[in-house]
PDB file of C-alpha atoms and ligand atoms in Angstrom:
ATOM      1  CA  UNK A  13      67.628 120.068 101.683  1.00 50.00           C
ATOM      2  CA  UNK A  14      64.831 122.159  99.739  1.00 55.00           C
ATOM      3  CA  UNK A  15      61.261 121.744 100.249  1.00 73.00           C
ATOM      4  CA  UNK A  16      60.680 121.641  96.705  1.00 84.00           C
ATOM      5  CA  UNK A  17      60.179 118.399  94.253  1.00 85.00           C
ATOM      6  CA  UNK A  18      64.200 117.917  93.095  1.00 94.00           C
ATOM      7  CA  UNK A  19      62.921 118.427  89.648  1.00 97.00           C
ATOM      8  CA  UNK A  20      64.661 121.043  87.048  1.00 98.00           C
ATOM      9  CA  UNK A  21      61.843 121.819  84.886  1.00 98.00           C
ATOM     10  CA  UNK A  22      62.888 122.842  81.292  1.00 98.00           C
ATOM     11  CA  UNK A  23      60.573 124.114  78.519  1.00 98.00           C
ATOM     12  CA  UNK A  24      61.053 125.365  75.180  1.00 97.00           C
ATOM     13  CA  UNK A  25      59.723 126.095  71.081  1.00 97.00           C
ATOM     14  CA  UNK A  26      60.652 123.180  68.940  1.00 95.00           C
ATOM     15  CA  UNK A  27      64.353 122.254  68.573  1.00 95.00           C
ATOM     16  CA  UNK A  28      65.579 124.888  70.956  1.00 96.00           C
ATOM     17  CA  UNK A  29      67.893 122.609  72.692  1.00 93.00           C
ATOM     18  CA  UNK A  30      66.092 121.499  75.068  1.00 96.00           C
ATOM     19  CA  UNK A  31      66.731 117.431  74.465  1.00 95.00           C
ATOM     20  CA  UNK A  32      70.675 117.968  74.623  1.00 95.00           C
ATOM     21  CA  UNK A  33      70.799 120.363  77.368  1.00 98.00           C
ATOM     22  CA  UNK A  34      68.211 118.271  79.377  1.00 98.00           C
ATOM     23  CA  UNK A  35      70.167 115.097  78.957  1.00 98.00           C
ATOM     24  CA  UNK A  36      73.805 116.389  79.859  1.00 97.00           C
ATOM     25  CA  UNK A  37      71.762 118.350  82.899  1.00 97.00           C
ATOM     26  CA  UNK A  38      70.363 114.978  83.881  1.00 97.00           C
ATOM     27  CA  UNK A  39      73.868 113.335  83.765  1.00 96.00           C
ATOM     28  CA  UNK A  40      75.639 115.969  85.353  1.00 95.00           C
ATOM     29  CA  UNK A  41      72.805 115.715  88.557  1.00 95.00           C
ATOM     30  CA  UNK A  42      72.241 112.071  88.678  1.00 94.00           C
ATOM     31  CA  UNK A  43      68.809 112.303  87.730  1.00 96.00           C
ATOM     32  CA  UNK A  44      66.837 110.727  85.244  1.00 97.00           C
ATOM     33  CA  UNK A  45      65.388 112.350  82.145  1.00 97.00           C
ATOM     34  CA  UNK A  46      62.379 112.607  80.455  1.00 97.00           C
ATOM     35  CA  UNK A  47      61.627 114.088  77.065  1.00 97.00           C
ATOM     36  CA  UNK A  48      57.727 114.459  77.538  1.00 98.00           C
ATOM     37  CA  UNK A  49      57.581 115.652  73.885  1.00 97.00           C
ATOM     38  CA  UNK A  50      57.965 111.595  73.252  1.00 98.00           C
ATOM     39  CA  UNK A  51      54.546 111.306  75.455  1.00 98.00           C
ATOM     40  CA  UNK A  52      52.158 113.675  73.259  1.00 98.00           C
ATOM     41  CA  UNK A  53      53.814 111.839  69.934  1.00 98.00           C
ATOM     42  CA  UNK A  54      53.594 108.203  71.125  1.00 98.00           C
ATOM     43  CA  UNK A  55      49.789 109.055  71.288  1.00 98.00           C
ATOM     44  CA  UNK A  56      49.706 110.660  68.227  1.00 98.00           C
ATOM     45  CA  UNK A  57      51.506 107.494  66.613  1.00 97.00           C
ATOM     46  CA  UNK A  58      49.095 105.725  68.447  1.00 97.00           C
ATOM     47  CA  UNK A  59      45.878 107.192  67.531  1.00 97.00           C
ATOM     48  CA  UNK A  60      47.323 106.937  63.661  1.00 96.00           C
ATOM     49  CA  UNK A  61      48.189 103.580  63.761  1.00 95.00           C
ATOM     50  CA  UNK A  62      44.624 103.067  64.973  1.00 95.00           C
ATOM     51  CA  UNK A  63      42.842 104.594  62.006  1.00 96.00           C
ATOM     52  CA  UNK A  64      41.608 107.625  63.899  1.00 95.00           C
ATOM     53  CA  UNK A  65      41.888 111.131  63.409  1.00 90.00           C
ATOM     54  CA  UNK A  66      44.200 113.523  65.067  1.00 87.00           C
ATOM     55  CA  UNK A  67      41.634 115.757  66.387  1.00 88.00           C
ATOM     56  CA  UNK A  68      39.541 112.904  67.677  1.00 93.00           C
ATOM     57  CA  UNK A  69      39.158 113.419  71.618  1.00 95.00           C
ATOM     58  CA  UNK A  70      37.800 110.548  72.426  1.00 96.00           C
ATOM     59  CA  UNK A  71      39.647 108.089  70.570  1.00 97.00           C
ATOM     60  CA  UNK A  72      42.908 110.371  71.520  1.00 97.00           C
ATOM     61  CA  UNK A  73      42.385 110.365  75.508  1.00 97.00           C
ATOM     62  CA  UNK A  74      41.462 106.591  75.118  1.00 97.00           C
ATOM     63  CA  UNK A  75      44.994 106.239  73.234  1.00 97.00           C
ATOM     64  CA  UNK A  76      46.620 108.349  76.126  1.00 97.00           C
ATOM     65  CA  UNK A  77      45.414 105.979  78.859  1.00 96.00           C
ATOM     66  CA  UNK A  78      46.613 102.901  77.324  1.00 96.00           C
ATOM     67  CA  UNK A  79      50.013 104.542  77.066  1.00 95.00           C
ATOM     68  CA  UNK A  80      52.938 102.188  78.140  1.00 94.00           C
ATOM     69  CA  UNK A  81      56.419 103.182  78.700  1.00 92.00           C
ATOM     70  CA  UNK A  82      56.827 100.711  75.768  1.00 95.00           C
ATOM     71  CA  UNK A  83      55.309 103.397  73.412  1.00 96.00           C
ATOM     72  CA  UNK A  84      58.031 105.473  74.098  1.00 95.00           C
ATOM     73  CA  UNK A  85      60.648 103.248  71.669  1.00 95.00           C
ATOM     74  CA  UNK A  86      58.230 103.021  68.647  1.00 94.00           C
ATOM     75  CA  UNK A  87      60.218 103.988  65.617  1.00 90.00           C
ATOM     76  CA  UNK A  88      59.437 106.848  63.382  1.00 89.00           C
ATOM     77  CA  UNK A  89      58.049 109.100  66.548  1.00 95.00           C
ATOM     78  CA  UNK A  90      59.863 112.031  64.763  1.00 90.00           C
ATOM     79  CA  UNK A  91      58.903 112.493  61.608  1.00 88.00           C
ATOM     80  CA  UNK A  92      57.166 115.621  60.123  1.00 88.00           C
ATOM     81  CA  UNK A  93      53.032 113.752  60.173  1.00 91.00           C
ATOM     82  CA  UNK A  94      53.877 113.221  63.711  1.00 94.00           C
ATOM     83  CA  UNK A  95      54.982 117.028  64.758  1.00 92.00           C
ATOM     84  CA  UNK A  96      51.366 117.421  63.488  1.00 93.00           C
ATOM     85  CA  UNK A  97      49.468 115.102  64.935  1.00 96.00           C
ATOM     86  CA  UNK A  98      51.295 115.448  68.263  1.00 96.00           C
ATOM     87  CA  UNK A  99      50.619 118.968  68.321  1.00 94.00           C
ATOM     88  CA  UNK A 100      47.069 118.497  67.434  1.00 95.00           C
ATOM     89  CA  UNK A 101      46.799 115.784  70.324  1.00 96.00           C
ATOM     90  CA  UNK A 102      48.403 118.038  72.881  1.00 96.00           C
ATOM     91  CA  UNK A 103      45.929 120.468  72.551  1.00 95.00           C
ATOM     92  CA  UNK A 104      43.220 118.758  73.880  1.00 96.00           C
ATOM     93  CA  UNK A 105      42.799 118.699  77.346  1.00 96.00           C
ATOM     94  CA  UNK A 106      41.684 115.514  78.491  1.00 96.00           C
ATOM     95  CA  UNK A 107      45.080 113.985  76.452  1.00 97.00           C
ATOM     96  CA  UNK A 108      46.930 116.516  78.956  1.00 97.00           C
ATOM     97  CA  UNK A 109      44.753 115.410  81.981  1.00 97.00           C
ATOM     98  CA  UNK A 110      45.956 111.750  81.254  1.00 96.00           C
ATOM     99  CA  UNK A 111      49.323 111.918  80.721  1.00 97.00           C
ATOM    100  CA  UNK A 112      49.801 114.571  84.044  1.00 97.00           C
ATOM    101  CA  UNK A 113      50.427 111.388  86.842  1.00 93.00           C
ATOM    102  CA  UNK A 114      52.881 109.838  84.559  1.00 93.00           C
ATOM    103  CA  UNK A 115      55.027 112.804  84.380  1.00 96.00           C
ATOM    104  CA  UNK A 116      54.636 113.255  88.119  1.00 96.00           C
ATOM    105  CA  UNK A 117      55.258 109.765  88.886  1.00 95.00           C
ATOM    106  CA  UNK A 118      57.952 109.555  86.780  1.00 95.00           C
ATOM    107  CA  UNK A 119      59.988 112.139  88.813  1.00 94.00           C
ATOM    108  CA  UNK A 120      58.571 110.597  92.365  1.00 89.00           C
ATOM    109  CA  UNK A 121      61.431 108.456  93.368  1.00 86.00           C
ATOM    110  CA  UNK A 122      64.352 110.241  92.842  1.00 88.00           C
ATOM    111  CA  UNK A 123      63.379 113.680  91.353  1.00 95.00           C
ATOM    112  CA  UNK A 124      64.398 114.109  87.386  1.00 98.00           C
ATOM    113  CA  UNK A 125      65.013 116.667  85.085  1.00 98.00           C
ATOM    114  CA  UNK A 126      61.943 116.870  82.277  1.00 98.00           C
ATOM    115  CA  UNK A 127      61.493 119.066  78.973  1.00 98.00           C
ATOM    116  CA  UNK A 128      58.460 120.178  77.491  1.00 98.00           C
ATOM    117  CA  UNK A 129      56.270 122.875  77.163  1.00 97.00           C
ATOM    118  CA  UNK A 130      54.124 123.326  80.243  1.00 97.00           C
ATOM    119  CA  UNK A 131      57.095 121.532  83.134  1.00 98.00           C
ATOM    120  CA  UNK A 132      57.531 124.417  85.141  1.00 98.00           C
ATOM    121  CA  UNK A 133      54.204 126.383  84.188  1.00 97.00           C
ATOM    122  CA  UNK A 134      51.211 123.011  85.067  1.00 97.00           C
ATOM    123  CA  UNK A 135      53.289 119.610  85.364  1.00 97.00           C
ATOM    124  CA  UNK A 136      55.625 120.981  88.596  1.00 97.00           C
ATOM    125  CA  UNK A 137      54.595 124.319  89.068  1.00 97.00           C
ATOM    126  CA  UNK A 138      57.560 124.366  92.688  1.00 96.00           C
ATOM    127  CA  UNK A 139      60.222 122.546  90.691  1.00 97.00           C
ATOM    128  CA  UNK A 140      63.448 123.345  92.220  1.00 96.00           C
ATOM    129  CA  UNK A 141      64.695 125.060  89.065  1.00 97.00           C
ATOM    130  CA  UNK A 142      63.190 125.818  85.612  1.00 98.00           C
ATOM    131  CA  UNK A 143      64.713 126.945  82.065  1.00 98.00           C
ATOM    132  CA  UNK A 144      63.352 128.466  79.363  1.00 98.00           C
ATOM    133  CA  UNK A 145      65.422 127.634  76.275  1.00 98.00           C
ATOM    134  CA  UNK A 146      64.772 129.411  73.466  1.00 97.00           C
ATOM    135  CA  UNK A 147      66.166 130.601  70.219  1.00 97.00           C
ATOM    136  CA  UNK A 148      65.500 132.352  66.936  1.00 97.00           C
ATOM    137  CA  UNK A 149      62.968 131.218  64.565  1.00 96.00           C
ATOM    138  CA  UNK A 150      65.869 131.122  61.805  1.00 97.00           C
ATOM    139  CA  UNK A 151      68.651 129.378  64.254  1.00 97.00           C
ATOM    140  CA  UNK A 152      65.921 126.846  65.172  1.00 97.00           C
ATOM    141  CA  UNK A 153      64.605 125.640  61.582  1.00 97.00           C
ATOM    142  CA  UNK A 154      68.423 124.994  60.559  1.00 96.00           C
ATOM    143  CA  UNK A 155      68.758 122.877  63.666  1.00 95.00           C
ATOM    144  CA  UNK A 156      65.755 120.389  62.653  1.00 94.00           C
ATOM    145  CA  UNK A 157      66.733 120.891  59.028  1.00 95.00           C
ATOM    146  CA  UNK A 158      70.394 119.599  59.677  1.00 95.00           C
ATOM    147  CA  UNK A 159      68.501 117.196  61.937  1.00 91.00           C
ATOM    148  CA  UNK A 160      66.760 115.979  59.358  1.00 90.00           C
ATOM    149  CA  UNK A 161      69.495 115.638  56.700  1.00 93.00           C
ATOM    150  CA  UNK A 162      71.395 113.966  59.159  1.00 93.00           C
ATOM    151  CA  UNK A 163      68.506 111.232  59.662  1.00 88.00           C
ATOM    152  CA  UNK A 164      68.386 110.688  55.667  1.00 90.00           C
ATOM    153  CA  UNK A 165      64.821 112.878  55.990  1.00 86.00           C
ATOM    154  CA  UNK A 166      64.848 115.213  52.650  1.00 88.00           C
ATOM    155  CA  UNK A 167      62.838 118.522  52.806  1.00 91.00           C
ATOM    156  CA  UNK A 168      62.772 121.866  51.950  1.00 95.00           C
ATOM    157  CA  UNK A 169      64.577 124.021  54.878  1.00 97.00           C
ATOM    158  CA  UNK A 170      61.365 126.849  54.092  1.00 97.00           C
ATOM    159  CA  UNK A 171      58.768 123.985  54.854  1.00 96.00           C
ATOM    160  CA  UNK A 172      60.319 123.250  57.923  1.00 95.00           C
ATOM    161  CA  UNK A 173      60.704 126.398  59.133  1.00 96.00           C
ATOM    162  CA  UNK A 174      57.310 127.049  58.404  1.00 96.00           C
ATOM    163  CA  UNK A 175      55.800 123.635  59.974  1.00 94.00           C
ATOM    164  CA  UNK A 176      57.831 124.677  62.919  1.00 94.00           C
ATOM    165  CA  UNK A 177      56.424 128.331  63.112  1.00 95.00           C
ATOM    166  CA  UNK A 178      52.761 126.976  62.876  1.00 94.00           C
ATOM    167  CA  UNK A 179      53.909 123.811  65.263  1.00 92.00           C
ATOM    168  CA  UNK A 180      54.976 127.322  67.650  1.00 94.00           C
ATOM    169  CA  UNK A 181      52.151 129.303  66.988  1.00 94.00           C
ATOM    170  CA  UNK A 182      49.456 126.480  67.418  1.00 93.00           C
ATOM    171  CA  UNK A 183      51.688 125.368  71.422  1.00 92.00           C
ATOM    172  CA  UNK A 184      51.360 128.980  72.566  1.00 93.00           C
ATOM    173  CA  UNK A 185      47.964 130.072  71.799  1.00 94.00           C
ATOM    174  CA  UNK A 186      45.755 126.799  72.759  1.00 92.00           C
ATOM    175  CA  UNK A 187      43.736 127.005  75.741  1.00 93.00           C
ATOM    176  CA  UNK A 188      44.909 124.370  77.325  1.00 94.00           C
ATOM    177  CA  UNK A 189      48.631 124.541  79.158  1.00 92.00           C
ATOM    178  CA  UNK A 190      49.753 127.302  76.561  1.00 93.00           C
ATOM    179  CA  UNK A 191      53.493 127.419  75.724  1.00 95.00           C
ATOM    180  CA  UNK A 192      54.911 130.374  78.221  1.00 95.00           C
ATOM    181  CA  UNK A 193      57.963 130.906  80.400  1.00 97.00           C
ATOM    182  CA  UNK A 194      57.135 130.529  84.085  1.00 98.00           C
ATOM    183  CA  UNK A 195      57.374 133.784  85.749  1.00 97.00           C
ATOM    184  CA  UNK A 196      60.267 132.014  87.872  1.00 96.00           C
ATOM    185  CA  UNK A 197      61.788 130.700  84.899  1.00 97.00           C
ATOM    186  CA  UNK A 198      65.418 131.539  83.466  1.00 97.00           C
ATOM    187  CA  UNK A 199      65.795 132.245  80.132  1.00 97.00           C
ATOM    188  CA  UNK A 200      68.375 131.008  77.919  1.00 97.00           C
ATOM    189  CA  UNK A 201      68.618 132.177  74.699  1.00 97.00           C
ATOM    190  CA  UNK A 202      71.132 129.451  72.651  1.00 97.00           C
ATOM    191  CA  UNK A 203      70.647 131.165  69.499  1.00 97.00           C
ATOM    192  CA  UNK A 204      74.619 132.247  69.483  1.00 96.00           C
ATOM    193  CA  UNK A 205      75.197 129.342  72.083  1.00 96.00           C
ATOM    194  CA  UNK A 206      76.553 126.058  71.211  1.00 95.00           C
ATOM    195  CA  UNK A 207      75.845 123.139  73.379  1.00 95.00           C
ATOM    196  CA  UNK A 208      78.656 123.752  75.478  1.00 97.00           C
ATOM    197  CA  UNK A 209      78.000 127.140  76.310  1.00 97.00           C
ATOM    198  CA  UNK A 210      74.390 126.465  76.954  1.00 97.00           C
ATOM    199  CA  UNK A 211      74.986 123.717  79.497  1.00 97.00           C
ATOM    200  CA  UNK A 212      77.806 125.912  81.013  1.00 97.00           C
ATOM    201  CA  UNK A 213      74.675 128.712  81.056  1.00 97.00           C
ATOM    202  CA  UNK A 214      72.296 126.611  82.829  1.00 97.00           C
ATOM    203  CA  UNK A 215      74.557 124.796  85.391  1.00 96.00           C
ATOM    204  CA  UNK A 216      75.883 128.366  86.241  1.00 94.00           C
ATOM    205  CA  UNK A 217      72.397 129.102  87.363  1.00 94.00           C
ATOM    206  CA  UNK A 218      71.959 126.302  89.005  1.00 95.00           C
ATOM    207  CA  UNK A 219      75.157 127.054  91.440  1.00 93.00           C
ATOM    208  CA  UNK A 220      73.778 130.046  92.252  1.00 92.00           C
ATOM    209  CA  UNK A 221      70.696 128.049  93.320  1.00 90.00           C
ATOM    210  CA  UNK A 222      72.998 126.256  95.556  1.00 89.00           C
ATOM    211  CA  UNK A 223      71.939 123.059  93.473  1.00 90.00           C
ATOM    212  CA  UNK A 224      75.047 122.139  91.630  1.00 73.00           C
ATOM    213  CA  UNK A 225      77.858 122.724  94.103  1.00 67.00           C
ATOM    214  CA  UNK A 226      80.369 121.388  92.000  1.00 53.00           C
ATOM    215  CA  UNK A 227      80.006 123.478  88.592  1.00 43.00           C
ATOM    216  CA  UNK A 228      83.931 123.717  87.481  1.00 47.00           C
ATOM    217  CA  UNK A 229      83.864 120.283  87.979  1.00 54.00           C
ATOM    218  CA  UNK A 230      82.229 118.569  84.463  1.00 48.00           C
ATOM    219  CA  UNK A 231      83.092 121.485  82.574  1.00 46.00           C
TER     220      UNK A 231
HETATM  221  O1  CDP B 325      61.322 118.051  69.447  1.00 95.89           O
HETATM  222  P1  CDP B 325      60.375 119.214  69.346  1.00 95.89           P
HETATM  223  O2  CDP B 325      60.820 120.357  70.206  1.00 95.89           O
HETATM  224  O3  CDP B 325      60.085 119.602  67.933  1.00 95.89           O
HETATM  225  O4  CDP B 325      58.962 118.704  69.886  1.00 95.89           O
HETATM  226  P2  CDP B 325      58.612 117.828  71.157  1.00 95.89           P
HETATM  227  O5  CDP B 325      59.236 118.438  72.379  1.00 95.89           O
HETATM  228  O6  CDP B 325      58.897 116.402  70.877  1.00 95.89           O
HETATM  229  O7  CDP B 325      57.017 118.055  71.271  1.00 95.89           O
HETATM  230  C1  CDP B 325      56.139 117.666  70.238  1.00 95.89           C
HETATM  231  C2  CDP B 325      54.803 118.357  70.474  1.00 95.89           C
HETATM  232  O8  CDP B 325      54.231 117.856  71.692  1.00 95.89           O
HETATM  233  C3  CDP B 325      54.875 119.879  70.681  1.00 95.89           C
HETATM  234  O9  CDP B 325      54.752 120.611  69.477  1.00 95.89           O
HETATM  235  C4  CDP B 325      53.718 120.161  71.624  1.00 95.89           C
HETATM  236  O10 CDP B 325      52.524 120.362  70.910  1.00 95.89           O
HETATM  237  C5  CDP B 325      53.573 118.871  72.420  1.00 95.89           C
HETATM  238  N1  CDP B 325      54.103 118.943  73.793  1.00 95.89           N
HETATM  239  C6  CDP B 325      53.318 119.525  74.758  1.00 95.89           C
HETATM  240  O11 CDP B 325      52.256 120.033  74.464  1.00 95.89           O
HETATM  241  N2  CDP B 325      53.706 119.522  76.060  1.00 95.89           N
HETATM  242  C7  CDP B 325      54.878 118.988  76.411  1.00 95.89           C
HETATM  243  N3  CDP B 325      55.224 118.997  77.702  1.00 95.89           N
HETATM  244  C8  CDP B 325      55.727 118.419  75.438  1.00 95.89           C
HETATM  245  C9  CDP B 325      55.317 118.429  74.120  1.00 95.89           C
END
């Protein structure tokens, strides 16, 4: 039995994979997930659907207290003026400071497997294992593009490479819990990895951990 919180911590740039590999990770352990990407843009939808500005702090840490699991389900938590505004909200710090005990809680219990941005670096820092799933700029912006098409959502695939870029740019160079690999982190790069071979990636890793004794098993 480790020592450490049973928590596989796995962060990420926008549409890396992160959401698909973290949910077939969390099936394949018996752990519960949680995309804490939806946390930062239920507060953004929030604070919009309040009348308030992005960039508001106050209003914005207010919003994040009064968060409810609830929040989570909103419709429409994905669209383009959200990646904005949840970006924008997640740079502040006292919008981090707030949501920090529901991510621990959540994992409390039972342990869980969570993706993000600052997991492995702030939220659980001895996780028992942490990704960094990754992928080229190019590879990335066709995934939310076909994501996109897929959801009815027309736009130009330029634009959202580009909103994606400054979405990147804006998560790794803010003061507060800056987008980085831990330094125990493993990288996996999916950009010539389907899902399948980045799951196989990650639970081979996590054998070698000792974690995931059964690895031939689900593949
Ligand atoms: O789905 P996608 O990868 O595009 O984004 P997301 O994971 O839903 O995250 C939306 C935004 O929330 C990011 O651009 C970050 O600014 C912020 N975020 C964060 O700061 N910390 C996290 N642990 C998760 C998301």
């Amino acid at each position: 039995m480790s020592a450490r919180p049973n928590v596989l911590a796995i962060d990420g740039p926008a549409a890396a994979g992160k959401g698909t590999l973290a949910r077939r990770l969390a099936a394949a352990l018996h752990l519960p997930y949680l995309d804490t990407g939806l946390l930062y843009r239920a507060v953004a939808r929030r604070l919009l659907d309040a009348g308030a500005d992005a960039g508001d702090p106050v209003a914005a840490e207010a919003q994040a207290r009064a968060l409810t699991t609830a929040d989570l389900d909103a419709p429409n938590l994905r669209t383009p003026q959200i990646d904005r505004a949840a970006a924008a909200v997640a740079s502040l710090p006292l919008v981090r400071a707030a949501l920090l005990a529901f991510q621990r809680d959540f994992a409390t219990a039972h342990g869980a497997v969570l993706d993000g941005r600052d997991i492995g670096t702030i939220i659980f820092p001895d996780a028992r294992a942490k990704l960094f799933v990754t992928a080229s700029v190019d590879a990335r912006a066709r995934r939310r593009w076909l994501e996109l098409q897929q959801r009815g959502v027309v736009a130009a695939f330029d634009t959202v490479r580009d909103d994606m870029q400054a979405r990147d740019a804006a998560d790794a160079s803010r003061a507060a819990a800056p987008l980085r690999p831990a330094p125990d982190a493993i990288l996996i790069d999916t950009t010539a990895l389907d899902a399948d071979q980045a799951f196989a990636a990650a639970i081979a890793h996590l054998a070698a951990l000792g974690w995931y004794a059964d690895a031939n098993e689900n593949r």
